[in-house]
CSV table of C-alpha atoms in Angstrom, one decimal:
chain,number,residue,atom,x,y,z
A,1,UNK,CA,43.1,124.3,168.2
A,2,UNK,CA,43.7,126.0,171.7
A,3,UNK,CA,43.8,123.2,174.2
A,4,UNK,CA,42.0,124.1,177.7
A,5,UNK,CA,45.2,123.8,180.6
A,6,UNK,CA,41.8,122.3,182.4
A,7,UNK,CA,40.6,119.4,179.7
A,8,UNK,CA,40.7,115.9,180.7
A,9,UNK,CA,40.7,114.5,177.0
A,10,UNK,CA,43.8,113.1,175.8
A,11,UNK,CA,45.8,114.7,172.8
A,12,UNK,CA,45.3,111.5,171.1
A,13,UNK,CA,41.9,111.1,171.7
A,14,UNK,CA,41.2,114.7,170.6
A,15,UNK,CA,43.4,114.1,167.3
A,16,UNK,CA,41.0,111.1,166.6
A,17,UNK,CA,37.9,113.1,167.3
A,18,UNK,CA,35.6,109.7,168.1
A,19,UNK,CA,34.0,111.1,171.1
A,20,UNK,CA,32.7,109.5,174.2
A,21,UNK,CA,30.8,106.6,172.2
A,22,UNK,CA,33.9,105.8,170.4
A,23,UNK,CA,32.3,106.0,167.0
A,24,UNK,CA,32.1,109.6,165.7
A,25,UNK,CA,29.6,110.5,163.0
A,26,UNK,CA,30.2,106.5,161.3
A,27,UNK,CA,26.2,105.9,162.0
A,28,UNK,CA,25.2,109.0,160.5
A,29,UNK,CA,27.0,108.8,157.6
A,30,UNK,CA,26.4,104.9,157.2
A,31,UNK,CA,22.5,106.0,157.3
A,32,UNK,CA,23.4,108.9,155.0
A,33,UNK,CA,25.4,106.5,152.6
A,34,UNK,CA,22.8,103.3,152.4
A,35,UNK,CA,20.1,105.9,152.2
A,36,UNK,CA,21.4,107.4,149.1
A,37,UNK,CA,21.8,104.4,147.2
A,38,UNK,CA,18.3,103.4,148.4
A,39,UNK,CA,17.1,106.8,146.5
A,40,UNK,CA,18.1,104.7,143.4
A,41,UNK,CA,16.9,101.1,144.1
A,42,UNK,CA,13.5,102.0,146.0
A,43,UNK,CA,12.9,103.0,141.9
A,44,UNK,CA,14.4,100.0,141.0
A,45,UNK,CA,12.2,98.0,143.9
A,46,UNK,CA,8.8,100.0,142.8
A,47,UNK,CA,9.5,99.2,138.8
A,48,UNK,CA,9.7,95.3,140.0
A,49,UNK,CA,6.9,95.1,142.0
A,50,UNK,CA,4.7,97.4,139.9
A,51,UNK,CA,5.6,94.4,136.9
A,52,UNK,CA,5.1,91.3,139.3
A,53,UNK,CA,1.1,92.8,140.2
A,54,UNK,CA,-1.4,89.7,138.9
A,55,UNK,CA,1.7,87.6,138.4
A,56,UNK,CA,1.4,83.5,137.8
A,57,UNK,CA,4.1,82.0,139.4
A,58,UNK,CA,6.2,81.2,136.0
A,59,UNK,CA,6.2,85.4,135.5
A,60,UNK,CA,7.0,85.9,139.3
A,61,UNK,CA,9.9,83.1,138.5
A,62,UNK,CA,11.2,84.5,135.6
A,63,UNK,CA,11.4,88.1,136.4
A,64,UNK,CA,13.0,87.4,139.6
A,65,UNK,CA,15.4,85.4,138.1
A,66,UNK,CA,16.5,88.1,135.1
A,67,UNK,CA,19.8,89.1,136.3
A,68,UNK,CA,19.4,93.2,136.1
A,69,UNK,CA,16.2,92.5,138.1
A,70,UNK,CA,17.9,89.8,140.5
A,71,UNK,CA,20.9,92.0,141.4
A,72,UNK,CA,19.0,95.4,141.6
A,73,UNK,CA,16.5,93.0,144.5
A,74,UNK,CA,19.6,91.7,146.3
A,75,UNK,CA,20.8,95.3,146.7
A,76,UNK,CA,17.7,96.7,147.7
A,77,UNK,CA,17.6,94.3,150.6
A,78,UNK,CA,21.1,95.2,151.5
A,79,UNK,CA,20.7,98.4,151.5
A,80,UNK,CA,17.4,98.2,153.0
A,81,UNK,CA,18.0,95.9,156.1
A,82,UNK,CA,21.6,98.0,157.1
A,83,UNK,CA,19.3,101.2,156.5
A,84,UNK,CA,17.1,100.1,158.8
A,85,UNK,CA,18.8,98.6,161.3
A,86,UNK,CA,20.5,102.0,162.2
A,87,UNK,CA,17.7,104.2,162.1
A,88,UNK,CA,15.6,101.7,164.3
A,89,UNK,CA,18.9,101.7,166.7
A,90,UNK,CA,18.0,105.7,166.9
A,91,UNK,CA,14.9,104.9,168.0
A,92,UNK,CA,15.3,102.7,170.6
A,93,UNK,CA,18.3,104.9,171.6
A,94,UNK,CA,15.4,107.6,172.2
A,95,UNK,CA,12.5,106.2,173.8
A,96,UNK,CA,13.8,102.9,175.9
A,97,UNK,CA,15.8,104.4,179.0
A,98,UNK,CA,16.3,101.4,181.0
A,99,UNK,CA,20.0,99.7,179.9
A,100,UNK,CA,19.0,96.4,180.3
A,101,UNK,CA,16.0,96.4,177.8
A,102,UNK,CA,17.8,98.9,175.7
A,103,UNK,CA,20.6,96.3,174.9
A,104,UNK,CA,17.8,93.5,174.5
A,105,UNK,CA,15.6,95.7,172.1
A,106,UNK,CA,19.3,96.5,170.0
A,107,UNK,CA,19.9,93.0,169.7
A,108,UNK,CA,16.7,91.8,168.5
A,109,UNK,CA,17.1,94.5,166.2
A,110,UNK,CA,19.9,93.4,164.9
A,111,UNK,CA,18.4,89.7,164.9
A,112,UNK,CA,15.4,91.1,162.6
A,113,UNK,CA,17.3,92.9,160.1
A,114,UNK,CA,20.0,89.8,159.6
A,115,UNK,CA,16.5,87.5,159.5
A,116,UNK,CA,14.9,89.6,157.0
A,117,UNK,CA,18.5,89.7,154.9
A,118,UNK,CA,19.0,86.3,154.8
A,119,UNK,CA,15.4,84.9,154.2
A,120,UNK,CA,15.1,87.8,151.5
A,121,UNK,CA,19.2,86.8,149.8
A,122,UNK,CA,18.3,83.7,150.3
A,123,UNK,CA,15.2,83.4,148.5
A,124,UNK,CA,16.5,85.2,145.6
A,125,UNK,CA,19.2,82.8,144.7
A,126,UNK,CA,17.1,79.9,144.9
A,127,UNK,CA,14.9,81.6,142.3
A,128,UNK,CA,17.7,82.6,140.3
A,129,UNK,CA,20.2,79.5,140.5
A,130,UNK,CA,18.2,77.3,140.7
A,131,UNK,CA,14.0,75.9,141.3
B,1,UNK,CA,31.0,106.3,193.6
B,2,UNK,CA,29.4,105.2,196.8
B,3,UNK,CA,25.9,106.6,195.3
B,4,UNK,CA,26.5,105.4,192.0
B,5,UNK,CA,23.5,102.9,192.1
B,6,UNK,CA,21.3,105.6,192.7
B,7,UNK,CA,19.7,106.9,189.4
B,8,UNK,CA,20.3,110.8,189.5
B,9,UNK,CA,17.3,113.0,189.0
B,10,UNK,CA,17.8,115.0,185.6
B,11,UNK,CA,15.7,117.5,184.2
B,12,UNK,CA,13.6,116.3,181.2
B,13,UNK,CA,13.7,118.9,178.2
B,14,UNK,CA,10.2,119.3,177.3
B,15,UNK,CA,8.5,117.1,174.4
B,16,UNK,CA,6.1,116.9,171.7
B,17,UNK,CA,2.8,117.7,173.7
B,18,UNK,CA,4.6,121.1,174.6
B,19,UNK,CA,5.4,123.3,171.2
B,20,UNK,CA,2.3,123.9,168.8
B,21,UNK,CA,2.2,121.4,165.7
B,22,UNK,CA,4.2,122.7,163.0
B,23,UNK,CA,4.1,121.1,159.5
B,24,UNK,CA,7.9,120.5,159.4
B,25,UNK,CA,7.3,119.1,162.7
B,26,UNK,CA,4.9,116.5,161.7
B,27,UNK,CA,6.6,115.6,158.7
B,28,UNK,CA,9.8,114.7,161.0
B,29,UNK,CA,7.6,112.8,163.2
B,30,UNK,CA,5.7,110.9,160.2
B,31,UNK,CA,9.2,110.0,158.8
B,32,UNK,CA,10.4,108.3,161.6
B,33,UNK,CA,6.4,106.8,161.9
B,34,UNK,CA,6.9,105.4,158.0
B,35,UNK,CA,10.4,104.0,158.8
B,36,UNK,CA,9.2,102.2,161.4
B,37,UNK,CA,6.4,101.4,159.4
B,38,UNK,CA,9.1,100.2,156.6
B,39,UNK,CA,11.2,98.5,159.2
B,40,UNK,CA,8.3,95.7,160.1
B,41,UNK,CA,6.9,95.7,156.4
B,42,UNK,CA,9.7,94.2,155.2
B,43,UNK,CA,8.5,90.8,156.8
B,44,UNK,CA,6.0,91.1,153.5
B,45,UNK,CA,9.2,91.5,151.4
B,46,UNK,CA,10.7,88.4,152.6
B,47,UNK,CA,7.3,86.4,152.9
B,48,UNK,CA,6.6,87.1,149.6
B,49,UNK,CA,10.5,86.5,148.2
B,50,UNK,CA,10.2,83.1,150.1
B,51,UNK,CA,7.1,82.1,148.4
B,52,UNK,CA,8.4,82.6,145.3
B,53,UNK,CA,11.3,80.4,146.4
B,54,UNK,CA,9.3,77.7,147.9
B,55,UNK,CA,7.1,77.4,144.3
B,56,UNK,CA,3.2,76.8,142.8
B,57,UNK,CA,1.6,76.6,145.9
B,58,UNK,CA,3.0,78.7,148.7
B,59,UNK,CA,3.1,81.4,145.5
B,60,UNK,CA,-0.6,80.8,145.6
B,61,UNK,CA,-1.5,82.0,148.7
B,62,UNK,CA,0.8,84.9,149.1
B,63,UNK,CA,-0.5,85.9,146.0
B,64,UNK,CA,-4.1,85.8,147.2
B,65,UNK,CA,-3.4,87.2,150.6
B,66,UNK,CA,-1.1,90.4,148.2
B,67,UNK,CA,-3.9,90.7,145.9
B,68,UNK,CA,-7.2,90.5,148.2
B,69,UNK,CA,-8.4,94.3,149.0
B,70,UNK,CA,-6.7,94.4,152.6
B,71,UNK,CA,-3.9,93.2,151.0
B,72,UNK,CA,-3.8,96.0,148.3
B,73,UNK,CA,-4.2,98.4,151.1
B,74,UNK,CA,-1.6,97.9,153.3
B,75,UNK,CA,0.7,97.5,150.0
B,76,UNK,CA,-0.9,100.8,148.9
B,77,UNK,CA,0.3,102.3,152.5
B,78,UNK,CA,3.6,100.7,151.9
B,79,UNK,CA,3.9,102.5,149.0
B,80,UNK,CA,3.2,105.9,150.1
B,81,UNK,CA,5.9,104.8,153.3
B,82,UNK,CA,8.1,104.3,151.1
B,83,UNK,CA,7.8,107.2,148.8
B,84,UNK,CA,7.4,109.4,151.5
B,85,UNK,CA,10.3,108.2,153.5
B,86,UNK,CA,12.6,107.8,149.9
B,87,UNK,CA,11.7,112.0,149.6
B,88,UNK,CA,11.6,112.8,153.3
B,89,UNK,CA,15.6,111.4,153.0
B,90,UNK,CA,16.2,113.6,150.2
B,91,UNK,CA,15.1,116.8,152.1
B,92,UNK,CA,17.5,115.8,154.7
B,93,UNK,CA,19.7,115.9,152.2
B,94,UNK,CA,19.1,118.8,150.9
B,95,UNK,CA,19.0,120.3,154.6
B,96,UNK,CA,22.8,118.5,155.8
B,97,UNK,CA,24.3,120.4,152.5
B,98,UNK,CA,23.1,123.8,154.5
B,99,UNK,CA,20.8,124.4,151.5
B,100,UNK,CA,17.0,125.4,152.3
B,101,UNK,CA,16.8,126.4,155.7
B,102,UNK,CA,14.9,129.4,155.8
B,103,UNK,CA,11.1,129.5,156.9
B,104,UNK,CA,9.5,130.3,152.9
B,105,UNK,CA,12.3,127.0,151.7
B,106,UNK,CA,11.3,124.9,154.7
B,107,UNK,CA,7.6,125.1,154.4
B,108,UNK,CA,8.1,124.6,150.6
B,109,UNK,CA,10.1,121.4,150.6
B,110,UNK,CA,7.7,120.0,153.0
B,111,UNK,CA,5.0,120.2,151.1
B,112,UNK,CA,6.8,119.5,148.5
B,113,UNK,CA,7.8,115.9,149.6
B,114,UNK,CA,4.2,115.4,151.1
B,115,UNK,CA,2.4,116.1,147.1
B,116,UNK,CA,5.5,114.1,145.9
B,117,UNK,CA,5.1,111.2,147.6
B,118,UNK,CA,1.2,110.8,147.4
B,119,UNK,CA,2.0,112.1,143.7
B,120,UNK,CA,4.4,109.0,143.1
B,121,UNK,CA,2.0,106.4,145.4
B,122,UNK,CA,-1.3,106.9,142.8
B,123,UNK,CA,1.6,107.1,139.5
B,124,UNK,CA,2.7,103.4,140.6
B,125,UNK,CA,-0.3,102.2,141.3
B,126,UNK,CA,-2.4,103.5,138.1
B,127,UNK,CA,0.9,102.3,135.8
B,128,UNK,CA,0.7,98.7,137.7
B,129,UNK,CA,-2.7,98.4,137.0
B,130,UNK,CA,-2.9,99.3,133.5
């Protein structure tokens, strides 16, 4: 590449191609990674679901608790709450100029999606190790 | 940087209310509508997940509030969300390989994700309820 005589970007920093936010393209390929393997467990996630409609408790307990089932669930939430927490990110990005609430709506973001996680992980290994 | 405090006065590039509705324009706005949709129904994940946890009785009412009929409809929404946005991701897959960009393969994948995903919605539901 032909460097400008007139560019203020350091060599390294052009070698390491991270732009001005420091990051590169890591978000969109973190969104484009944890939404492909959501492709797959959003069928595993709908299978579960569809089996658990009209369910007693004992049925809820013991499909949960199936490990195929258990793992496939604790992926999906995974998956689910990272996906999320970067595209909802985007969309604060977009529509909440003001810095200070910006940084106060990407925190709570972040709060959500770790609340979700954990309630959601943390519910499915009490059903599955032990009730 | 003595005015640094003072916000300067950019342009705005123009927004929605500006270009005519287009149907690959709506489907971009309804995919970021149903992950934000997702995003806050995943409290009804967790609920539920947590009820299970907790045993007999919390199960009992999550179950009740799940299966009355505004529960089944805002699971039946979540489902088409979900389905939607799942396929909607796919055609931005499809579109980051450089594949399907012209007007006749735009138009087509659009609708294509939009019968899909209210295609898939009713095929879970009428399986689920068999």
């Amino acid at each position: 590449m032909k460097i400008s005589p007139s560019s203020l970007t350091t060599p390294r920093a052009r070698v390491k191609g991270l732009g001005s936010a420091k990051s590169g393209t890591s978000h969109f390929w973190h969104q484009r990674v944890s939404g492909a393997a959501l492709v797959i467990l959003t069928f595993a996630f709908v299978c579960t679901v569809m089996s658990l409609a009209g369910a007693d408790h004992a049925k809820a307990v013991a499909t949960l608790k199936s490990p195929f089932t258990g793992i496939m669930m604790l992926a999906f939430v995974l998956a689910g709450v990272y996906h999320m927490r970067l595209g909802m990110q985007v969309i604060i990005e977009d529509y909440v100029p003001s810095e200070g609430t910006k940084l106060v709506c990407l925190m709570l973001n972040t709060f959500f999606a770790a609340l979700i996680g954990l309630a959601s992980v943390y519910a499915l290994l009490k059903i599955s190790i032990g009730l | 940087m003595a005015d640094a405090k003072t916000p300067a006065e950019r342009p705005l590039s123009p927004h929605l209310q500006i270009y005519k509705l287009t149907l690959t324009m709506a489907m971009s706005i309804i995919h970021r509508i149903t992950g934000g949709a997702l995003y806050f129904g995943t409290i009804l994940l967790a609920l539920y997940l947590v009820a299970v946890a907790s045993g007999k009785d919390a199960y009992g009412i999550a179950a009740a509030v799940y299966g009355s009929w505004f529960g089944k409809l805002v699971l039946f929404g979540y489902t088409w969300a979900l389905f939607h946005h799942m396929l909607g991701g796919i055609r931005h897959f499809i579109w980051d390989a450089g594949a399907g960009l012209t007007h006749p393969a735009r138009e087509t994948i659009v609708k294509a994700t939009l019968i899909g995903s209210v295609a898939l919605t009713i095929l879970a539901w009428l399986i689920a309820a068999k």
